[in-house]
GROMACS .gro file of N, CA, C and O in nm:
model
  460
    1MET      N    1   5.955   4.087   1.973
    1MET     CA    2   5.888   4.196   2.039
    1MET      C    3   5.958   4.326   2.001
    1MET      O    4   6.080   4.331   1.995
    2GLN      N    5   5.880   4.427   1.978
    2GLN     CA    6   5.934   4.561   1.955
    2GLN      C    7   5.884   4.650   2.068
    2GLN      O    8   5.770   4.637   2.112
    3TYR      N    9   5.971   4.741   2.112
    3TYR     CA   10   5.934   4.830   2.221
    3TYR      C   11   5.999   4.965   2.199
    3TYR      O   12   6.118   4.974   2.170
    4SER      N   13   5.919   5.068   2.211
    4SER     CA   14   5.968   5.206   2.212
    4SER      C   15   5.921   5.267   2.342
    4SER      O   16   5.800   5.267   2.371
    5PRO      N   17   6.012   5.319   2.424
    5PRO     CA   18   5.971   5.374   2.554
    5PRO      C   19   5.890   5.502   2.539
    5PRO      O   20   5.901   5.573   2.439
    6PRO      N   21   5.807   5.530   2.638
    6PRO     CA   22   5.736   5.657   2.637
    6PRO      C   23   5.836   5.772   2.647
    6PRO      O   24   5.944   5.757   2.705
    7THR      N   25   5.798   5.884   2.591
    7THR     CA   26   5.884   6.002   2.598
    7THR      C   27   5.877   6.062   2.738
    7THR      O   28   5.782   6.033   2.814
    8PRO      N   29   5.972   6.148   2.774
    8PRO     CA   30   5.961   6.219   2.902
    8PRO      C   31   5.827   6.294   2.914
    8PRO      O   32   5.767   6.295   3.021
    9ALA      N   33   5.780   6.352   2.803
    9ALA     CA   34   5.651   6.423   2.806
    9ALA      C   35   5.537   6.326   2.835
    9ALA      O   36   5.444   6.359   2.909
   10ASP      N   37   5.543   6.205   2.777
   10ASP     CA   38   5.441   6.103   2.805
   10ASP      C   39   5.439   6.069   2.954
   10ASP      O   40   5.333   6.057   3.014
   11LEU      N   41   5.556   6.052   3.012
   11LEU     CA   42   5.566   6.016   3.153
   11LEU      C   43   5.517   6.130   3.243
   11LEU      O   44   5.450   6.105   3.343
   12ARG      N   45   5.549   6.253   3.205
   12ARG     CA   46   5.499   6.367   3.284
   12ARG      C   47   5.347   6.375   3.274
   12ARG      O   48   5.278   6.402   3.373
   13ARG      N   49   5.291   6.348   3.155
   13ARG     CA   50   5.146   6.349   3.137
   13ARG      C   51   5.081   6.237   3.219
   13ARG      O   52   4.978   6.259   3.283
   14LEU      N   53   5.144   6.120   3.223
   14LEU     CA   54   5.092   6.010   3.304
   14LEU      C   55   5.088   6.050   3.451
   14LEU      O   56   4.988   6.028   3.520
   15LYS      N   57   5.194   6.111   3.499
   15LYS     CA   58   5.201   6.157   3.638
   15LYS      C   59   5.085   6.253   3.667
   15LYS      O   60   5.018   6.243   3.770
   16GLU      N   61   5.059   6.344   3.574
   16GLU     CA   62   4.951   6.440   3.591
   16GLU      C   63   4.815   6.370   3.588
   16GLU      O   64   4.728   6.398   3.671
   17GLU      N   65   4.796   6.277   3.493
   17GLU     CA   66   4.669   6.204   3.482
   17GLU      C   67   4.639   6.125   3.609
   17GLU      O   68   4.524   6.115   3.652
   18LEU      N   69   4.744   6.067   3.669
   18LEU     CA   70   4.726   5.988   3.790
   18LEU      C   71   4.718   6.075   3.915
   18LEU      O   72   4.679   6.027   4.021
   19GLY      N   73   4.756   6.202   3.904
   19GLY     CA   74   4.753   6.293   4.017
   19GLY      C   75   4.851   6.254   4.126
   19GLY      O   76   4.822   6.270   4.245
   20MET      N   77   4.968   6.205   4.085
   20MET     CA   78   5.068   6.157   4.181
   20MET      C   79   5.185   6.252   4.191
   20MET      O   80   5.211   6.331   4.100
   21THR      N   81   5.256   6.239   4.301
   21THR     CA   82   5.381   6.312   4.320
   21THR      C   83   5.494   6.232   4.253
   21THR      O   84   5.475   6.115   4.217
   22GLY      N   85   5.609   6.295   4.242
   22GLY     CA   86   5.726   6.225   4.190
   22GLY      C   87   5.764   6.105   4.275
   22GLY      O   88   5.802   6.000   4.224
   23VAL      N   89   5.750   6.119   4.405
   23VAL     CA   90   5.781   6.009   4.496
   23VAL      C   91   5.683   5.893   4.474
   23VAL      O   92   5.724   5.776   4.471
   24GLU      N   93   5.556   5.924   4.456
   24GLU     CA   94   5.456   5.819   4.430
   24GLU      C   95   5.482   5.750   4.296
   24GLU      O   96   5.466   5.628   4.285
   25MET      N   97   5.520   5.827   4.195
   25MET     CA   98   5.552   5.767   4.065
   25MET      C   99   5.673   5.676   4.077
   25MET      O  100   5.675   5.567   4.019
   26ALA      N  101   5.773   5.720   4.151
   26ALA     CA  102   5.891   5.636   4.173
   26ALA      C  103   5.850   5.505   4.238
   26ALA      O  104   5.895   5.397   4.196
   27GLU      N  105   5.764   5.510   4.338
   27GLU     CA  106   5.718   5.388   4.405
   27GLU      C  107   5.641   5.299   4.309
   27GLU      O  108   5.660   5.178   4.305
   28LEU      N  109   5.555   5.357   4.226
   28LEU     CA  110   5.477   5.282   4.129
   28LEU      C  111   5.567   5.205   4.032
   28LEU      O  112   5.540   5.091   3.997
   29PHE      N  113   5.675   5.270   3.988
   29PHE     CA  114   5.766   5.210   3.891
   29PHE      C  115   5.877   5.128   3.955
   29PHE      O  116   5.960   5.071   3.885
   30GLY      N  117   5.881   5.123   4.087
   30GLY     CA  118   5.984   5.045   4.155
   30GLY      C  119   6.119   5.115   4.160
   30GLY      O  120   6.223   5.048   4.166
   31LEU      N  121   6.117   5.248   4.159
   31LEU     CA  122   6.241   5.326   4.165
   31LEU      C  123   6.272   5.364   4.309
   31LEU      O  124   6.185   5.362   4.395
   32ALA      N  125   6.397   5.402   4.333
   32ALA     CA  126   6.443   5.433   4.469
   32ALA      C  127   6.381   5.559   4.527
   32ALA      O  128   6.370   5.572   4.648
   33GLY      N  129   6.340   5.655   4.446
   33GLY     CA  130   6.283   5.778   4.499
   33GLY      C  131   6.256   5.878   4.390
   33GLY      O  132   6.280   5.854   4.271
   34GLY      N  133   6.205   5.994   4.432
   34GLY     CA  134   6.169   6.100   4.338
   34GLY      C  135   6.283   6.146   4.249
   34GLY      O  136   6.262   6.180   4.133
   35GLN      N  137   6.404   6.146   4.301
   35GLN     CA  138   6.518   6.186   4.218
   35GLN      C  139   6.537   6.089   4.102
   35GLN      O  140   6.572   6.130   3.991
   36GLN      N  141   6.517   5.961   4.128
   36GLN     CA  142   6.529   5.862   4.021
   36GLN      C  143   6.419   5.883   3.916
   36GLN      O  144   6.444   5.870   3.796
   37TRP      N  145   6.297   5.914   3.960
   37TRP     CA  146   6.187   5.939   3.866
   37TRP      C  147   6.222   6.055   3.773
   37TRP      O  148   6.200   6.048   3.653
   38ARG      N  149   6.280   6.161   3.829
   38ARG     CA  150   6.314   6.279   3.748
   38ARG      C  151   6.417   6.247   3.640
   38ARG      O  152   6.422   6.314   3.538
   39LYS      N  153   6.496   6.143   3.658
   39LYS     CA  154   6.594   6.105   3.556
   39LYS      C  155   6.526   6.056   3.428
   39LYS      O  156   6.586   6.055   3.322
   40TYR      N  157   6.399   6.018   3.438
   40TYR     CA  158   6.324   5.971   3.322
   40TYR      C  159   6.236   6.081   3.261
   40TYR      O  160   6.185   6.064   3.152
   41THR      N  161   6.222   6.192   3.331
   41THR     CA  162   6.128   6.295   3.286
   41THR      C  163   6.190   6.430   3.258
   41THR      O  164   6.120   6.524   3.223
   42GLY      N  165   6.320   6.443   3.274
   42GLY     CA  166   6.381   6.574   3.251
   42GLY      C  167   6.530   6.568   3.235
   42GLY      O  168   6.589   6.461   3.222
   43GLY      N  169   6.590   6.685   3.237
   43GLY     CA  170   6.733   6.695   3.220
   43GLY      C  171   6.773   6.697   3.074
   43GLY      O  172   6.690   6.686   2.984
   44GLN      N  173   6.903   6.710   3.050
   44GLN     CA  174   6.953   6.718   2.913
   44GLN      C  175   6.948   6.583   2.841
   44GLN      O  176   6.932   6.579   2.719
   45ALA      N  177   6.963   6.475   2.914
   45ALA     CA  178   6.963   6.342   2.852
   45ALA      C  179   6.879   6.247   2.938
   45ALA      O  180   6.933   6.161   3.008
   46PRO      N  181   6.746   6.260   2.932
   46PRO     CA  182   6.662   6.172   3.015
   46PRO      C  183   6.679   6.026   2.975
   46PRO      O  184   6.702   5.993   2.859
   47ARG      N  185   6.666   5.939   3.074
   47ARG     CA  186   6.675   5.795   3.051
   47ARG      C  187   6.549   5.745   2.980
   47ARG      O  188   6.441   5.798   3.000
   48GLY      N  189   6.565   5.640   2.903
   48GLY     CA  190   6.450   5.573   2.845
   48GLY      C  191   6.394   5.474   2.946
   48GLY      O  192   6.469   5.405   3.013
   49MET      N  193   6.264   5.469   2.958
   49MET     CA  194   6.199   5.378   3.053
   49MET      C  195   6.208   5.236   2.999
   49MET      O  196   6.159   5.208   2.890
   50GLY      N  197   6.270   5.148   3.074
   50GLY     CA  198   6.281   5.008   3.033
   50GLY      C  199   6.146   4.939   3.031
   50GLY      O  200   6.057   4.971   3.109
   51LEU      N  201   6.133   4.844   2.940
   51LEU     CA  202   6.009   4.769   2.925
   51LEU      C  203   5.968   4.704   3.057
   51LEU      O  204   5.850   4.709   3.095
   52HIS      N  205   6.062   4.645   3.129
   52HIS     CA  206   6.027   4.576   3.254
   52HIS      C  207   5.971   4.672   3.359
   52HIS      O  208   5.879   4.639   3.432
   53MET      N  209   6.024   4.794   3.362
   53MET     CA  210   5.974   4.892   3.459
   53MET      C  211   5.835   4.941   3.421
   53MET      O  212   5.747   4.956   3.507
   54LEU      N  213   5.816   4.965   3.293
   54LEU     CA  214   5.685   5.010   3.245
   54LEU      C  215   5.580   4.901   3.265
   54LEU      O  216   5.468   4.927   3.308
   55PHE      N  217   5.619   4.776   3.237
   55PHE     CA  218   5.528   4.665   3.255
   55PHE      C  219   5.489   4.651   3.402
   55PHE      O  220   5.372   4.629   3.435
   56PHE      N  221   5.585   4.665   3.491
   56PHE     CA  222   5.560   4.656   3.635
   56PHE      C  223   5.458   4.761   3.678
   56PHE      O  224   5.360   4.730   3.747
   57ALA      N  225   5.478   4.885   3.635
   57ALA     CA  226   5.385   4.992   3.672
   57ALA      C  227   5.248   4.968   3.611
   57ALA      O  228   5.145   4.984   3.679
   58ALA      N  229   5.244   4.927   3.484
   58ALA     CA  230   5.116   4.901   3.418
   58ALA      C  231   5.041   4.788   3.487
   58ALA      O  232   4.919   4.796   3.507
   59ALA      N  233   5.113   4.684   3.527
   59ALA     CA  234   5.049   4.573   3.597
   59ALA      C  235   4.991   4.620   3.730
   59ALA      O  236   4.880   4.582   3.767
   60ARG      N  237   5.064   4.703   3.800
   60ARG     CA  238   5.015   4.753   3.930
   60ARG      C  239   4.892   4.840   3.913
   60ARG      O  240   4.808   4.847   4.002
   61LEU      N  241   4.881   4.908   3.799
   61LEU     CA  242   4.763   4.991   3.773
   61LEU      C  243   4.644   4.908   3.724
   61LEU      O  244   4.530   4.943   3.750
   62ALA      N  245   4.672   4.798   3.652
   62ALA     CA  246   4.566   4.724   3.585
   62ALA      C  247   4.515   4.602   3.660
   62ALA      O  248   4.398   4.567   3.647
   63LEU      N  249   4.601   4.538   3.738
   63LEU     CA  250   4.563   4.412   3.801
   63LEU      C  251   4.500   4.433   3.938
   63LEU      O  252   4.531   4.530   4.007
   64THR      N  253   4.417   4.340   3.977
   64THR     CA  254   4.358   4.344   4.110
   64THR      C  255   4.464   4.301   4.212
   64THR      O  256   4.563   4.237   4.175
   65PRO      N  257   4.442   4.333   4.339
   65PRO     CA  258   4.536   4.286   4.441
   65PRO      C  259   4.553   4.133   4.440
   65PRO      O  260   4.662   4.082   4.459
   66GLU      N  261   4.444   4.061   4.412
   66GLU     CA  262   4.452   3.915   4.407
   66GLU      C  263   4.538   3.868   4.290
   66GLU      O  264   4.617   3.773   4.304
   67GLU      N  265   4.524   3.934   4.175
   67GLU     CA  266   4.606   3.897   4.059
   67GLU      C  267   4.753   3.928   4.085
   67GLU      O  268   4.841   3.848   4.050
   68LEU      N  269   4.779   4.041   4.147
   68LEU     CA  270   4.918   4.076   4.181
   68LEU      C  271   4.976   3.975   4.280
   68LEU      O  272   5.093   3.938   4.270
   69GLU      N  273   4.895   3.931   4.372
   69GLU     CA  274   4.942   3.832   4.470
   69GLU      C  275   4.976   3.700   4.401
   69GLU      O  276   5.072   3.634   4.439
   70ARG      N  277   4.897   3.662   4.300
   70ARG     CA  278   4.928   3.540   4.224
   70ARG      C  279   5.063   3.553   4.156
   70ARG      O  280   5.143   3.458   4.154
   71VAL      N  281   5.092   3.669   4.099
   71VAL     CA  282   5.221   3.692   4.035
   71VAL      C  283   5.333   3.688   4.139
   71VAL      O  284   5.436   3.623   4.117
   72ALA      N  285   5.311   3.755   4.253
   72ALA     CA  286   5.412   3.755   4.359
   72ALA      C  287   5.437   3.613   4.410
   72ALA      O  288   5.552   3.576   4.438
   73SER      N  289   5.333   3.532   4.419
   73SER     CA  290   5.348   3.393   4.462
   73SER      C  291   5.432   3.314   4.363
   73SER      O  292   5.516   3.232   4.401
   74ARG      N  293   5.409   3.339   4.235
   74ARG     CA  294   5.488   3.271   4.131
   74ARG      C  295   5.634   3.315   4.138
   74ARG      O  296   5.725   3.233   4.123
   75MET      N  297   5.656   3.442   4.165
   75MET     CA  298   5.793   3.493   4.180
   75MET      C  299   5.859   3.428   4.302
   75MET      O  300   5.976   3.390   4.296
   76HIS      N  301   5.782   3.413   4.408
   76HIS     CA  302   5.834   3.349   4.529
   76HIS      C  303   5.871   3.203   4.499
   76HIS      O  304   5.975   3.155   4.544
   77ALA      N  305   5.789   3.134   4.423
   77ALA     CA  306   5.817   2.995   4.386
   77ALA      C  307   5.946   2.984   4.304
   77ALA      O  308   6.013   2.881   4.308
   78ALA      N  309   5.981   3.092   4.235
   78ALA     CA  310   6.106   3.094   4.157
   78ALA      C  311   6.226   3.134   4.243
   78ALA      O  312   6.337   3.142   4.192
   79GLY      N  313   6.202   3.163   4.371
   79GLY     CA  314   6.311   3.194   4.462
   79GLY      C  315   6.321   3.339   4.506
   79GLY      O  316   6.408   3.373   4.586
   80ALA      N  317   6.234   3.425   4.458
   80ALA     CA  318   6.240   3.567   4.494
   80ALA      C  319   6.166   3.591   4.625
   80ALA      O  320   6.077   3.515   4.663
   81GLU      N  321   6.206   3.697   4.692
   81GLU     CA  322   6.130   3.745   4.807
   81GLU      C  323   6.077   3.881   4.769
   81GLU      O  324   6.152   3.971   4.731
   82ILE      N  325   5.946   3.897   4.777
   82ILE     CA  326   5.883   4.021   4.734
   82ILE      C  327   5.762   4.050   4.821
   82ILE      O  328   5.688   3.959   4.857
   83LYS      N  329   5.744   4.175   4.856
   83LYS     CA  330   5.626   4.223   4.926
   83LYS      C  331   5.572   4.340   4.847
   83LYS      O  332   5.636   4.444   4.839
   84LEU      N  333   5.458   4.321   4.786
   84LEU     CA  334   5.397   4.426   4.706
   84LEU      C  335   5.297   4.503   4.789
   84LEU      O  336   5.215   4.444   4.859
   85GLY      N  337   5.305   4.635   4.781
   85GLY     CA  338   5.204   4.721   4.841
   85GLY      C  339   5.105   4.760   4.732
   85GLY      O  340   5.129   4.739   4.614
   86ALA      N  341   4.994   4.815   4.771
   86ALA     CA  342   4.897   4.863   4.673
   86ALA      C  343   4.957   4.979   4.596
   86ALA      O  344   5.023   5.065   4.652
   87ALA      N  345   4.936   4.978   4.467
   87ALA     CA  346   4.985   5.087   4.383
   87ALA      C  347   4.901   5.211   4.408
   87ALA      O  348   4.779   5.203   4.415
   88PRO      N  349   4.966   5.328   4.422
   88PRO     CA  350   4.888   5.450   4.436
   88PRO      C  351   4.801   5.469   4.311
   88PRO      O  352   4.849   5.453   4.200
   89GLY      N  353   4.673   5.497   4.328
   89GLY     CA  354   4.586   5.524   4.214
   89GLY      C  355   4.550   5.401   4.133
   89GLY      O  356   4.510   5.413   4.019
   90ALA      N  357   4.562   5.281   4.188
   90ALA     CA  358   4.534   5.159   4.114
   90ALA      C  359   4.387   5.154   4.073
   90ALA      O  360   4.300   5.213   4.134
   91GLN      N  361   4.363   5.078   3.967
   91GLN     CA  362   4.229   5.055   3.913
   91GLN      C  363   4.160   5.185   3.872
   91GLN      O  364   4.055   5.221   3.924
   92ALA      N  365   4.220   5.254   3.777
   92ALA     CA  366   4.159   5.377   3.725
   92ALA      C  367   4.023   5.346   3.663
   92ALA      O  368   4.002   5.238   3.610
   93GLU      N  369   3.932   5.441   3.668
   93GLU     CA  370   3.799   5.421   3.613
   93GLU      C  371   3.806   5.416   3.461
   93GLU      O  372   3.885   5.487   3.399
   94PRO      N  373   3.722   5.333   3.397
   94PRO     CA  374   3.725   5.325   3.251
   94PRO      C  375   3.676   5.455   3.187
   94PRO      O  376   3.592   5.524   3.243
   95ALA      N  377   3.729   5.483   3.069
   95ALA     CA  378   3.689   5.603   2.996
   95ALA      C  379   3.554   5.579   2.929
   95ALA      O  380   3.513   5.466   2.907
   96ALA      N  381   3.486   5.688   2.895
   96ALA     CA  382   3.362   5.679   2.820
   96ALA      C  383   3.392   5.616   2.685
   96ALA      O  384   3.503   5.630   2.632
   97PRO      N  385   3.295   5.547   2.621
   97PRO     CA  386   3.322   5.474   2.497
   97PRO      C  387   3.383   5.556   2.384
   97PRO      O  388   3.465   5.506   2.311
   98ASP      N  389   3.345   5.681   2.368
   98ASP     CA  390   3.396   5.764   2.258
   98ASP      C  391   3.519   5.845   2.297
   98ASP      O  392   3.567   5.925   2.218
   99THR      N  393   3.570   5.827   2.417
   99THR     CA  394   3.684   5.902   2.465
   99THR      C  395   3.812   5.826   2.433
   99THR      O  396   3.822   5.708   2.463
  100PRO      N  397   3.912   5.892   2.369
  100PRO     CA  398   4.038   5.823   2.345
  100PRO      C  399   4.100   5.782   2.478
  100PRO      O  400   4.087   5.854   2.578
  101PRO      N  401   4.165   5.666   2.483
  101PRO     CA  402   4.222   5.621   2.610
  101PRO      C  403   4.333   5.714   2.657
  101PRO      O  404   4.411   5.765   2.578
  102THR      N  405   4.338   5.736   2.787
  102THR     CA  406   4.446   5.814   2.846
  102THR      C  407   4.573   5.731   2.844
  102THR      O  408   4.570   5.610   2.820
  103LEU      N  409   4.685   5.794   2.871
  103LEU     CA  410   4.811   5.721   2.877
  103LEU      C  411   4.803   5.615   2.986
  103LEU      O  412   4.853   5.503   2.969
  104ALA      N  413   4.739   5.646   3.098
  104ALA     CA  414   4.724   5.547   3.205
  104ALA      C  415   4.647   5.425   3.154
  104ALA      O  416   4.684   5.311   3.182
  105ALA      N  417   4.541   5.449   3.077
  105ALA     CA  418   4.463   5.338   3.023
  105ALA      C  419   4.546   5.259   2.922
  105ALA      O  420   4.538   5.137   2.915
  106GLN      N  421   4.626   5.329   2.841
  106GLN     CA  422   4.711   5.261   2.745
  106GLN      C  423   4.812   5.172   2.816
  106GLN      O  424   4.842   5.062   2.772
  107LEU      N  425   4.868   5.222   2.927
  107LEU     CA  426   4.961   5.142   3.005
  107LEU      C  427   4.892   5.018   3.060
  107LEU      O  428   4.949   4.909   3.062
  108ALA      N  429   4.769   5.035   3.106
  108ALA     CA  430   4.695   4.922   3.158
  108ALA      C  431   4.671   4.819   3.048
  108ALA      O  432   4.681   4.699   3.070
  109MET      N  433   4.643   4.867   2.926
  109MET     CA  434   4.623   4.775   2.814
  109MET      C  435   4.753   4.703   2.781
  109MET      O  436   4.752   4.585   2.747
  110LEU      N  437   4.867   4.770   2.793
  110LEU     CA  438   4.997   4.708   2.768
  110LEU      C  439   5.016   4.589   2.859
  110LEU      O  440   5.070   4.487   2.819
  111ALA      N  441   4.972   4.600   2.982
  111ALA     CA  442   4.990   4.490   3.077
  111ALA      C  443   4.910   4.367   3.036
  111ALA      O  444   4.943   4.257   3.075
  112CYS      N  445   4.807   4.386   2.954
  112CYS     CA  446   4.721   4.275   2.915
  112CYS      C  447   4.747   4.228   2.772
  112CYS      O  448   4.680   4.138   2.724
  113THR      N  449   4.843   4.288   2.701
  113THR     CA  450   4.865   4.259   2.560
  113THR      C  451   5.005   4.200   2.540
  113THR      O  452   5.099   4.248   2.598
  114ALA      N  453   5.015   4.100   2.460
  114ALA     CA  454   5.146   4.042   2.425
  114ALA      C  455   5.147   4.009   2.277
  114ALA      O  456   5.047   3.970   2.221
  115ASP      N  457   5.263   4.026   2.213
  115ASP     CA  458   5.279   3.989   2.071
  115ASP      C  459   5.330   3.849   2.060
  115ASP      O  460   5.412   3.804   2.128
   0.00000   0.00000   0.00000
């Protein structure tokens, strides 16, 4: 598998496309709060978004609540305790056929694609 994280500009554009606050983006990605989100989108040396965090956010945007519950149940069977809330802005509307996919749509596609 090869992975290149989105740039800070990509992440800021995603935030804008989803119409979310920094706190909401932090919750979507499983971060502790808005300050943690800003570490990926600004400063002199922004962090690279890890594949697992991006996948988690993409899954929350792309999967239905029932599909997410199936994943959470599987995680529970492996010994984890997890309570998933609904992702802010989940299930974005599909783009028109001739419209290039938004970053949010690309993230949703990432959740459904494997090499």
